[in-house]
Short mmCIF file of C-alpha atoms in Angstrom, two decimals:
data_model
loop_
_atom_site.label_atom_id
_atom_site.label_comp_id
_atom_site.label_asym_id
_atom_site.label_seq_id
_atom_site.Cartn_x
_atom_site.Cartn_y
_atom_site.Cartn_z
CA GLN A 280 -1.86 24.56 7.04
CA MET A 281 -3.88 21.40 7.75
CA PHE A 282 -6.68 22.80 5.56
CA ALA A 283 -4.52 24.23 2.76
CA SER A 284 -5.55 23.53 -0.83
CA GLU A 285 -2.72 21.00 -1.16
CA THR A 286 -4.09 19.07 1.83
CA TRP A 287 -7.59 19.03 0.32
CA ARG A 288 -6.17 17.66 -2.94
CA VAL A 289 -4.34 14.89 -1.07
CA GLY A 290 -7.56 14.14 0.82
CA GLN A 291 -9.56 13.89 -2.41
CA CYS A 292 -6.94 11.58 -3.89
CA GLY A 293 -7.15 9.47 -0.73
CA LEU A 294 -10.95 9.34 -1.02
CA GLY A 295 -10.66 8.02 -4.57
CA LEU A 296 -8.20 5.36 -3.40
CA CYS A 297 -10.52 4.48 -0.51
CA LEU A 298 -13.43 3.81 -2.86
CA ILE A 299 -11.37 1.76 -5.32
CA LEU A 300 -9.68 -0.22 -2.54
CA PHE A 301 -12.98 -0.81 -0.72
CA ALA A 302 -13.98 -2.82 -3.77
CA PHE A 303 -10.61 -4.39 -4.56
CA LEU A 304 -9.47 -5.39 -1.05
CA ALA A 305 -12.87 -6.79 -0.06
CA MET A 306 -12.88 -8.69 -3.36
CA SER A 307 -9.29 -9.95 -2.83
CA SER A 308 -10.12 -11.30 0.62
CA ILE A 309 -12.96 -13.46 -0.76
CA GLU A 310 -11.78 -14.09 -4.34
CA GLU A 311 -10.20 -17.51 -3.72
CA THR A 312 -13.19 -18.57 -1.58
CA THR A 313 -15.66 -17.28 -4.19
CA LEU A 314 -13.92 -19.06 -7.05
CA ARG A 315 -13.52 -22.29 -5.07
CA ASP A 316 -17.29 -22.28 -4.39
CA MET A 317 -17.87 -21.53 -8.10
CA SER A 318 -15.61 -24.42 -9.13
CA ALA A 319 -17.89 -26.79 -7.20
CA ARG A 320 -20.74 -25.62 -9.47
CA ASP A 321 -18.64 -25.23 -12.65
CA PRO A 322 -15.73 -27.71 -12.98
CA SER A 323 -14.14 -25.62 -15.76
CA ILE A 324 -13.05 -23.13 -13.09
CA SER A 325 -9.96 -24.24 -11.17
CA PRO A 326 -10.23 -24.51 -7.36
CA LYS A 327 -7.04 -22.39 -7.21
CA ALA A 328 -8.26 -19.82 -9.75
CA GLY A 329 -8.12 -17.08 -7.10
CA TYR A 330 -4.40 -17.57 -6.55
CA TYR A 331 -3.81 -17.73 -10.33
CA SER A 332 -5.78 -14.51 -10.82
CA GLN A 333 -3.85 -12.65 -8.12
CA THR A 334 -0.54 -13.92 -9.55
CA ILE A 335 -1.47 -12.51 -12.98
CA ILE A 336 -2.57 -9.21 -11.42
CA TYR A 337 0.70 -8.67 -9.58
CA GLY A 338 2.79 -10.02 -12.47
CA MET A 339 1.30 -7.37 -14.78
CA PHE A 340 1.66 -4.83 -11.98
CA VAL A 341 5.43 -5.48 -12.08
CA ILE A 342 5.63 -4.74 -15.81
CA SER A 343 3.29 -1.75 -15.60
CA ASN A 344 5.36 -0.01 -12.94
CA LEU A 345 8.41 0.11 -15.21
CA ILE A 346 6.59 1.94 -18.01
CA ALA A 347 4.19 4.00 -15.87
CA PRO A 348 6.39 7.15 -15.36
CA PRO A 349 6.44 8.27 -19.03
CA ILE A 350 2.70 7.59 -19.30
CA VAL A 351 2.07 9.70 -16.19
CA ALA A 352 4.29 12.43 -17.68
CA LEU A 353 2.28 12.27 -20.91
CA ILE A 354 -1.30 12.33 -19.63
CA GLY A 355 -0.77 13.69 -16.10
CA CYS A 356 -1.57 12.37 -12.63
CA ARG A 357 -5.32 12.90 -12.77
CA TRP A 358 -5.98 11.00 -16.00
CA SER A 359 -3.47 8.30 -15.06
CA MET A 360 -5.50 7.69 -11.89
CA VAL A 361 -8.76 7.73 -13.88
CA VAL A 362 -7.50 5.23 -16.48
CA GLY A 363 -5.94 3.06 -13.77
CA SER A 364 -9.04 3.02 -11.59
CA VAL A 365 -11.29 2.18 -14.57
CA GLY A 366 -9.19 -0.97 -14.99
CA TYR A 367 -10.21 -1.97 -11.45
CA THR A 368 -13.88 -1.34 -12.26
CA ILE A 369 -13.74 -3.48 -15.41
CA PHE A 370 -12.11 -6.30 -13.43
CA MET A 371 -14.88 -6.22 -10.81
CA SER A 372 -17.59 -6.25 -13.47
CA GLN A 373 -16.38 -9.46 -15.16
CA PHE A 374 -17.32 -11.45 -12.02
CA LEU A 375 -20.96 -10.79 -12.91
CA TYR A 376 -20.50 -12.85 -16.13
CA LEU A 377 -17.52 -14.97 -15.14
CA SER A 378 -15.58 -17.26 -17.47
CA ASN A 379 -11.96 -18.39 -17.49
CA PHE A 380 -11.14 -15.98 -20.31
CA THR A 381 -12.71 -12.91 -18.67
CA LEU A 382 -11.15 -13.79 -15.29
CA TYR A 383 -7.58 -14.02 -16.52
CA ALA A 384 -7.86 -11.25 -19.15
CA GLY A 385 -9.46 -8.99 -16.55
CA SER A 386 -6.69 -9.85 -14.09
CA ALA A 387 -4.03 -8.81 -16.63
CA LEU A 388 -5.87 -5.55 -17.38
CA GLU A 389 -6.30 -4.75 -13.69
CA GLY A 390 -2.62 -5.43 -12.98
CA PHE A 391 -1.52 -3.06 -15.75
CA ALA A 392 -4.00 -0.40 -14.60
CA ALA A 393 -2.76 -0.66 -11.01
CA GLY A 394 0.72 0.49 -12.01
CA LEU A 395 -0.71 3.71 -13.45
CA MET A 396 -2.98 4.42 -10.48
CA TRP A 397 -0.39 3.82 -7.76
CA THR A 398 2.48 5.63 -9.51
CA ALA A 399 0.26 8.64 -10.22
CA SER A 400 -1.29 8.78 -6.73
CA GLY A 401 2.11 8.65 -4.99
CA TYR A 402 3.49 11.31 -7.33
CA TYR A 403 0.38 13.47 -6.85
CA MET A 404 0.84 13.29 -3.07
CA ALA A 405 4.51 14.31 -3.42
CA LEU A 406 3.62 17.25 -5.70
CA ASN A 407 1.24 18.55 -3.04
CA SER A 408 3.78 18.23 -0.22
CA ASN A 409 6.98 19.86 0.99
CA ALA A 410 9.63 18.83 3.50
CA ASP A 411 7.39 19.89 6.40
CA THR A 412 4.14 18.28 5.22
CA VAL A 413 5.25 15.12 3.40
CA GLY A 414 5.04 12.93 6.52
CA ARG A 415 1.58 14.18 7.41
CA ASN A 416 0.27 13.99 3.84
CA SER A 417 1.56 10.45 3.30
CA SER A 418 -0.21 9.44 6.53
CA ILE A 419 -3.46 11.11 5.39
CA LEU A 420 -3.28 9.33 2.03
CA TRP A 421 -2.61 5.94 3.61
CA MET A 422 -5.20 6.41 6.37
CA LEU A 423 -7.92 7.04 3.78
CA SER A 424 -6.67 4.06 1.76
CA MET A 425 -6.72 1.75 4.78
CA SER A 426 -10.17 2.95 5.84
CA ALA A 427 -11.36 0.99 2.81
CA ASN A 428 -10.73 -2.15 4.85
CA VAL A 429 -12.98 -0.86 7.64
CA LEU A 430 -15.81 -0.21 5.21
CA GLY A 431 -15.18 -3.47 3.39
CA GLY A 432 -15.14 -5.44 6.64
CA ILE A 433 -18.44 -3.91 7.76
CA TYR A 434 -20.01 -4.62 4.38
CA LEU A 435 -18.87 -8.26 4.34
CA LEU A 436 -20.02 -8.77 7.93
CA ILE A 437 -23.49 -7.48 7.06
CA MET A 438 -23.72 -9.57 3.88
CA PHE A 439 -22.50 -12.78 5.52
CA SER A 440 -24.81 -12.31 8.50
CA VAL A 441 -27.97 -11.88 6.41
CA ASN A 442 -27.05 -14.57 3.87
CA ASP A 443 -25.81 -18.15 4.10
CA ALA A 444 -22.32 -17.52 5.49
CA ASP A 445 -21.12 -21.07 4.84
CA GLU A 446 -21.05 -20.64 1.06
CA ILE A 447 -20.80 -17.75 -1.38
CA THR A 448 -23.72 -18.61 -3.65
CA GLU A 449 -24.26 -17.35 -7.19
CA SER A 450 -26.92 -14.85 -6.06
CA LEU A 451 -24.67 -13.57 -3.26
CA THR A 452 -21.82 -13.23 -5.77
CA GLN A 453 -24.01 -11.00 -7.96
CA ILE A 454 -24.87 -8.76 -4.99
CA LEU A 455 -21.27 -8.53 -3.70
CA TYR A 456 -19.59 -7.83 -7.01
CA GLY A 457 -22.38 -5.56 -8.20
CA THR A 458 -21.74 -3.42 -5.12
CA PHE A 459 -17.99 -3.49 -5.75
CA CYS A 460 -18.54 -2.26 -9.33
CA GLY A 461 -20.80 0.58 -8.19
CA VAL A 462 -18.39 1.80 -5.50
CA ALA A 463 -15.40 1.58 -7.88
CA LEU A 464 -17.33 3.62 -10.45
CA VAL A 465 -17.79 6.41 -7.89
CA GLY A 466 -14.02 6.23 -7.27
CA ASN A 467 -13.44 6.76 -11.01
CA ILE A 468 -15.54 9.94 -10.82
CA VAL A 469 -13.68 11.25 -7.74
CA PHE A 470 -10.35 10.88 -9.58
CA ALA A 471 -11.78 12.60 -12.67
CA LEU A 472 -12.69 15.63 -10.52
CA LEU A 473 -9.15 16.07 -9.15
CA ARG A 474 -7.40 19.37 -9.91
CA ASN A 475 -3.93 19.59 -11.40
CA THR A 476 -1.28 21.20 -9.23
CA PRO A 477 0.70 24.19 -10.57
CA LYS A 478 3.92 22.30 -9.90
CA GLU A 479 2.78 19.38 -12.07
CA VAL A 480 1.87 21.67 -14.97
CA GLU A 481 5.39 23.17 -14.91
CA MET A 482 7.11 19.80 -14.69
CA ARG A 483 4.99 18.30 -17.47
CA GLU A 484 5.96 21.18 -19.78
CA GLN A 485 9.63 20.50 -19.04
CA LYS A 486 9.31 16.73 -19.58
CA ARG A 487 6.78 16.73 -22.42
CA ALA A 488 9.40 15.89 -25.07
CA HIS A 489 11.47 13.54 -22.92
CA TYR A 490 9.40 10.40 -22.47
CA PHE A 491 12.26 8.12 -23.48
CA GLN A 492 14.53 9.85 -20.96
CA GLU A 493 11.84 9.30 -18.32
CA LEU A 494 11.94 5.56 -19.04
CA VAL A 495 15.75 5.49 -19.04
CA GLY A 496 15.78 7.49 -15.80
CA THR A 497 13.65 4.82 -14.13
CA PHE A 498 16.16 2.12 -15.01
CA ARG A 499 19.12 4.28 -13.94
CA LEU A 500 17.49 4.89 -10.58
CA LEU A 501 17.02 1.14 -10.23
CA PHE A 502 20.78 0.64 -9.82
CA THR A 503 21.60 3.36 -7.27
CA TRP A 504 22.69 2.23 -3.80
CA LYS A 505 19.83 3.92 -1.94
CA MET A 506 17.26 2.36 -4.21
CA ALA A 507 18.97 -1.03 -3.85
CA LEU A 508 18.59 -0.79 -0.06
CA LEU A 509 15.05 0.59 -0.19
CA ALA A 510 14.15 -2.26 -2.52
CA VAL A 511 14.08 -4.56 0.52
CA PRO A 512 11.34 -2.71 2.47
CA TYR A 513 9.55 -1.91 -0.81
CA ALA A 514 9.47 -5.63 -1.60
CA TYR A 515 8.45 -6.47 1.94
CA THR A 516 5.31 -4.29 1.65
CA GLY A 517 4.27 -6.39 -1.35
CA LEU A 518 4.75 -9.65 0.53
CA HIS A 519 2.95 -8.24 3.57
CA THR A 520 0.03 -6.81 1.57
CA SER A 521 -0.57 -10.02 -0.38
CA PHE A 522 -0.54 -11.94 2.90
CA TRP A 523 -3.04 -9.80 4.84
CA SER A 524 -5.27 -9.09 1.83
CA ALA A 525 -5.45 -12.58 0.30
CA VAL A 526 -3.55 -15.45 1.95
CA TYR A 527 -4.59 -14.73 5.55
CA PRO A 528 -8.32 -14.11 4.80
CA THR A 529 -8.36 -17.27 2.66
CA SER A 530 -6.76 -19.23 5.53
CA LEU A 531 -9.42 -17.94 7.93
CA SER A 532 -12.19 -18.85 5.51
CA PHE A 533 -10.83 -22.39 5.08
CA THR A 534 -10.46 -23.06 8.83
CA SER A 535 -13.47 -25.09 9.99
CA ASN A 536 -12.59 -25.26 13.70
CA PHE A 537 -13.70 -21.77 14.69
CA PRO A 538 -16.59 -21.71 17.20
CA MET A 539 -18.47 -19.48 14.72
CA SER A 540 -18.79 -19.23 10.93
CA SER A 541 -15.37 -18.81 9.31
CA LYS A 542 -16.91 -16.34 6.82
CA MET A 543 -17.94 -14.14 9.75
CA VAL A 544 -14.39 -14.34 11.13
CA LEU A 545 -13.16 -13.27 7.69
CA GLY A 546 -15.39 -10.18 7.77
CA MET A 547 -14.33 -9.32 11.32
CA ASN A 548 -10.69 -9.66 10.26
CA ASN A 549 -11.14 -7.24 7.34
CA LEU A 550 -12.64 -4.72 9.75
CA ALA A 551 -9.78 -5.22 12.22
CA VAL A 552 -7.10 -4.78 9.53
CA GLY A 553 -8.71 -1.51 8.44
CA LEU A 554 -9.01 -0.23 12.01
CA GLY A 555 -5.37 -1.11 12.69
CA GLY A 556 -4.23 0.68 9.55
CA ALA A 557 -6.35 3.78 10.23
CA PHE A 558 -5.20 3.91 13.87
CA GLY A 559 -1.56 3.69 12.81
CA CYS A 560 -1.99 6.47 10.27
CA LEU A 561 -3.71 8.74 12.80
CA LEU A 562 -0.78 8.24 15.17
CA CYS A 563 1.64 9.13 12.38
CA ILE A 564 -0.34 12.29 11.54
CA PHE A 565 -0.47 13.63 15.10
CA LEU A 566 3.07 12.52 15.99
CA ASP A 567 4.65 13.62 12.70
CA ARG A 568 7.01 16.20 14.26
CA PHE A 569 8.03 13.76 16.98
CA ILE A 570 8.63 11.04 14.37
CA THR A 571 10.78 13.43 12.33
CA LYS A 572 12.77 14.20 15.47
CA ILE A 573 13.41 10.61 16.61
CA GLY A 574 13.76 9.15 13.11
CA ARG A 575 11.39 7.30 10.79
CA TYR A 576 13.44 4.14 11.26
CA MET A 577 12.11 3.93 14.83
CA ILE A 578 8.52 3.63 13.56
CA VAL A 579 9.57 1.00 11.03
CA SER A 580 11.45 -0.93 13.73
CA ILE A 581 8.46 -0.88 16.09
CA GLY A 582 6.26 -1.98 13.19
CA GLY A 583 8.64 -4.87 12.51
CA LEU A 584 8.44 -6.02 16.12
CA LEU A 585 4.63 -5.90 16.09
CA ASN A 586 4.61 -7.83 12.84
CA CYS A 587 6.66 -10.66 14.34
CA ILE A 588 4.17 -10.84 17.22
CA ALA A 589 1.24 -11.00 14.76
CA LEU A 590 2.93 -13.75 12.73
CA LEU A 591 3.56 -15.78 15.87
CA LEU A 592 -0.12 -15.51 16.88
CA ILE A 593 -1.25 -16.58 13.41
CA GLY A 594 1.11 -19.56 13.45
CA LEU A 595 -0.31 -20.69 16.78
CA ASN A 596 -3.95 -20.06 15.85
CA LEU A 597 -4.36 -21.63 12.39
CA PRO A 598 -3.70 -25.11 10.92
CA ILE A 599 -0.63 -25.44 8.72
CA ASP A 600 -2.74 -26.39 5.65
CA ALA A 601 -5.23 -23.51 6.02
CA PRO A 602 -4.10 -21.66 2.84
CA PHE A 603 -4.92 -24.64 0.59
CA GLU A 604 -8.37 -26.04 1.28
CA GLN A 605 -11.19 -26.40 3.79
CA THR A 606 -9.53 -27.99 6.82
CA SER A 607 -10.29 -29.31 10.29
CA SER A 608 -6.65 -30.07 11.10
CA PRO A 609 -5.54 -29.19 14.64
CA SER A 610 -3.52 -26.06 15.38
CA VAL A 611 -1.18 -25.33 18.30
CA ILE A 612 -4.05 -23.65 20.15
CA PRO A 613 -7.77 -24.08 19.36
CA PRO A 614 -8.62 -21.57 16.58
CA SER A 615 -9.90 -18.41 18.27
CA PRO A 616 -11.73 -15.61 16.44
CA TYR A 617 -10.37 -13.16 19.03
CA VAL A 618 -6.76 -14.10 18.28
CA ALA A 619 -7.54 -13.97 14.55
CA VAL A 620 -9.00 -10.45 14.84
CA LEU A 621 -6.12 -9.23 17.06
CA SER A 622 -3.65 -10.56 14.51
CA GLY A 623 -5.52 -8.72 11.73
CA PHE A 624 -5.43 -5.48 13.72
CA LEU A 625 -1.66 -5.82 14.18
CA LEU A 626 -1.17 -6.58 10.47
CA GLY A 627 -3.03 -3.37 9.58
CA LEU A 628 -1.03 -1.36 12.11
CA VAL A 629 2.24 -2.69 10.69
CA ASP A 630 1.10 -1.96 7.13
CA SER A 631 0.48 1.69 7.98
CA ALA A 632 3.81 1.99 9.84
CA PHE A 633 5.84 0.77 6.88
CA ASN A 634 3.93 2.43 4.05
CA THR A 635 3.59 5.91 5.58
CA GLN A 636 7.30 6.08 6.36
CA LEU A 637 8.31 4.67 2.96
CA TYR A 638 6.11 7.20 1.15
CA ALA A 639 7.61 10.00 3.26
CA ILE A 640 11.27 9.04 2.83
CA THR A 641 10.83 8.32 -0.90
CA SER A 642 9.21 11.73 -1.48
CA SER A 643 11.99 13.44 0.50
CA ILE A 644 14.94 11.71 -1.18
CA TYR A 645 13.64 11.73 -4.76
CA GLN A 646 12.05 15.15 -5.12
CA GLU A 647 13.26 15.67 -8.71
CA ASN A 648 12.41 12.19 -10.01
CA CYS A 649 9.57 11.24 -7.71
CA ALA A 650 7.43 9.56 -10.38
CA GLN A 651 10.23 7.13 -11.22
CA ALA A 652 10.91 6.45 -7.52
CA MET A 653 7.23 5.77 -6.80
CA ALA A 654 7.08 3.47 -9.82
CA LEU A 655 10.07 1.48 -8.53
CA PHE A 656 8.47 1.38 -5.06
CA LYS A 657 5.43 -0.30 -6.58
CA PHE A 658 7.60 -2.39 -8.93
CA TYR A 659 9.31 -4.13 -6.01
CA HIS A 660 5.99 -4.25 -4.13
CA ALA A 661 4.33 -6.00 -7.05
CA LEU A 662 7.28 -8.31 -7.70
CA LEU A 663 7.14 -9.86 -4.23
CA SER A 664 3.34 -9.87 -4.28
CA THR A 665 3.54 -11.99 -7.43
CA VAL A 666 5.96 -14.40 -5.77
CA SER A 667 3.75 -14.55 -2.67
CA MET A 668 0.63 -15.33 -4.69
CA PHE A 669 2.53 -18.01 -6.59
CA TYR A 670 3.56 -19.93 -3.48
CA GLY A 671 0.48 -18.88 -1.43
CA GLY A 672 -1.46 -21.96 -2.48
CA LEU A 673 1.56 -24.29 -2.35
CA LEU A 674 3.62 -23.54 0.78
CA ILE A 675 2.39 -24.49 4.25
CA LEU A 676 1.48 -21.62 6.56
CA PRO A 677 4.57 -21.81 8.87
CA GLY A 678 6.84 -21.53 5.81
CA GLN A 679 5.04 -18.39 4.63
CA LEU A 680 5.22 -16.87 8.11
CA ALA A 681 8.96 -17.60 8.36
CA ILE A 682 9.63 -15.80 5.05
CA LEU A 683 7.62 -12.79 6.22
CA ALA A 684 9.46 -12.63 9.57
CA ALA A 685 12.90 -12.80 7.94
CA LEU A 686 12.07 -10.06 5.42
CA THR A 687 10.57 -7.90 8.20
CA VAL A 688 13.91 -7.79 10.04
CA ALA A 689 15.88 -7.19 6.83
CA SER A 690 13.51 -4.34 5.85
CA ALA A 691 13.91 -2.50 9.14
CA LEU A 692 17.72 -2.75 8.89
CA CYS A 693 17.86 -1.50 5.29
CA PHE A 694 15.50 1.40 6.05
CA ALA A 695 17.72 2.47 8.97
CA ILE A 696 20.89 2.27 6.82
CA VAL A 697 19.29 4.62 4.26
CA GLU A 698 17.97 7.10 6.83
CA PHE A 699 21.06 7.41 9.06
CA PRO A 700 23.17 9.44 6.54
CA ILE A 701 20.18 11.69 5.81
CA ARG A 702 19.66 12.45 9.49
CA ARG A 703 23.41 13.06 9.95
CA ARG A 704 23.44 15.54 7.05
CA ILE A 705 20.41 17.39 8.45
CA ARG A 706 22.10 17.67 11.87
CA LEU A 707 25.29 19.04 10.28
CA GLU A 708 23.30 21.60 8.29
CA GLN A 709 21.48 22.68 11.44
CA LEU A 710 24.80 22.94 13.30
CA ARG A 711 26.32 25.02 10.50
CA GLY A 712 23.24 27.25 10.59
CA ILE A 713 23.65 27.79 14.33
CA GLN A 714 27.37 28.50 13.96
CA SER A 715 26.69 30.87 11.07
CA ALA A 716 24.07 32.74 13.13
CA GLU A 717 26.50 33.01 16.06
CA SER A 718 29.22 34.30 13.72
CA ILE A 719 26.88 36.98 12.37
CA ASP A 720 25.96 38.01 15.93
CA ASP A 721 29.66 38.28 16.83
CA GLN A 722 30.34 40.44 13.78
CA GLN A 723 27.44 42.73 14.64
CA GLU A 724 28.73 43.08 18.21
CA ASN A 725 32.21 43.99 16.93
CA VAL A 726 30.74 46.59 14.57
CA LEU A 727 28.78 48.14 17.46
CA LYS A 728 31.88 48.20 19.70
CA ASN A 729 33.98 49.86 16.98
CA HIS A 730 31.22 52.36 16.40
CA ASP A 731 31.06 53.19 20.12
CA GLU A 732 34.82 53.66 20.24
#
């Protein structure tokens, strides 16, 4: 079953995401630093252009998620992922000939494209899964996605070690973003080679003339009680992702008190985040049956606890003004690259814990309208990412950590409230099945006794 055709399709989808995210996540972690260094050479570029760019990306991501389901129904999962991933490639390429117009226009295009790619990839995973494989497949998809951080971290470490790690020069920018474009282009090709699933072909035929209903169905789903509760952990993943992919790497890069180059610490952190995410996904794959037995809320709760530990370490290790500018301000403890890397590993582990379980429970609950549910997942994700990027360059680090900690606890509680009734219903169905089997056995025994008499 592990090597069924459905599993291979999920793996290929994950590979495409890995290639696109290798480029995008590595870019996100250095975008603010890159643009701040560029602003020193070109005053027309704002020192906070990286935060503005990410805010536009996630703002358009919010809008895109609401209209993505009918587009996915119209052109299918494969071409939705192709079109979406091409938007990422175009965004990377504009850094080679950067201007304010191309930066912000490219950010808007990439944000819109992201809604298509993420809605389609989540739906594609659900179409290739059933109740028994959805947990494993969601873990495979997220493990391959998070491995992008491992590759990105290794790449940045190599580039910063062989070049001047104290500044991202114009020539280094050309090399970095040229590589990102090339890798993203290969990701476009991987998505183009995906095969349609028989289930998708059937569902597209049924929905081909109902695009308006698809859009209305998304908004109706928005106001159901389960979706209202799941909105909290959905939103939390956006806040968490924007923190570990942009705010935290920027804070590391701006901290001057490390005993080694802060750019090297940034690269090591990217590698640690990826390893943490991949490790968490591997655990979820091999422990899938055990997780199903004890409840997915347990994994989310453990992830929440680990996240609070990571946030505490970050608060102790970095200066409070680290998200804003290059700083030598003191922190509670002397900035340690080891604590920074450990914190990154924990952030990646937590990211995998939340996302794998949210993908699994969303696919299980919303089997008939999975595209709309995945779109709303990413809608809330993008909404809080936008908010995070907006205040990322304005709010001191302890304030950002406090918001993350509070939403972590709320997310674990809401997830548990949604899952408890589902687990209770499954137990009752199993009990009825056992009682029904016993009743049939009793009837058969009575028939045999009557026959003997």
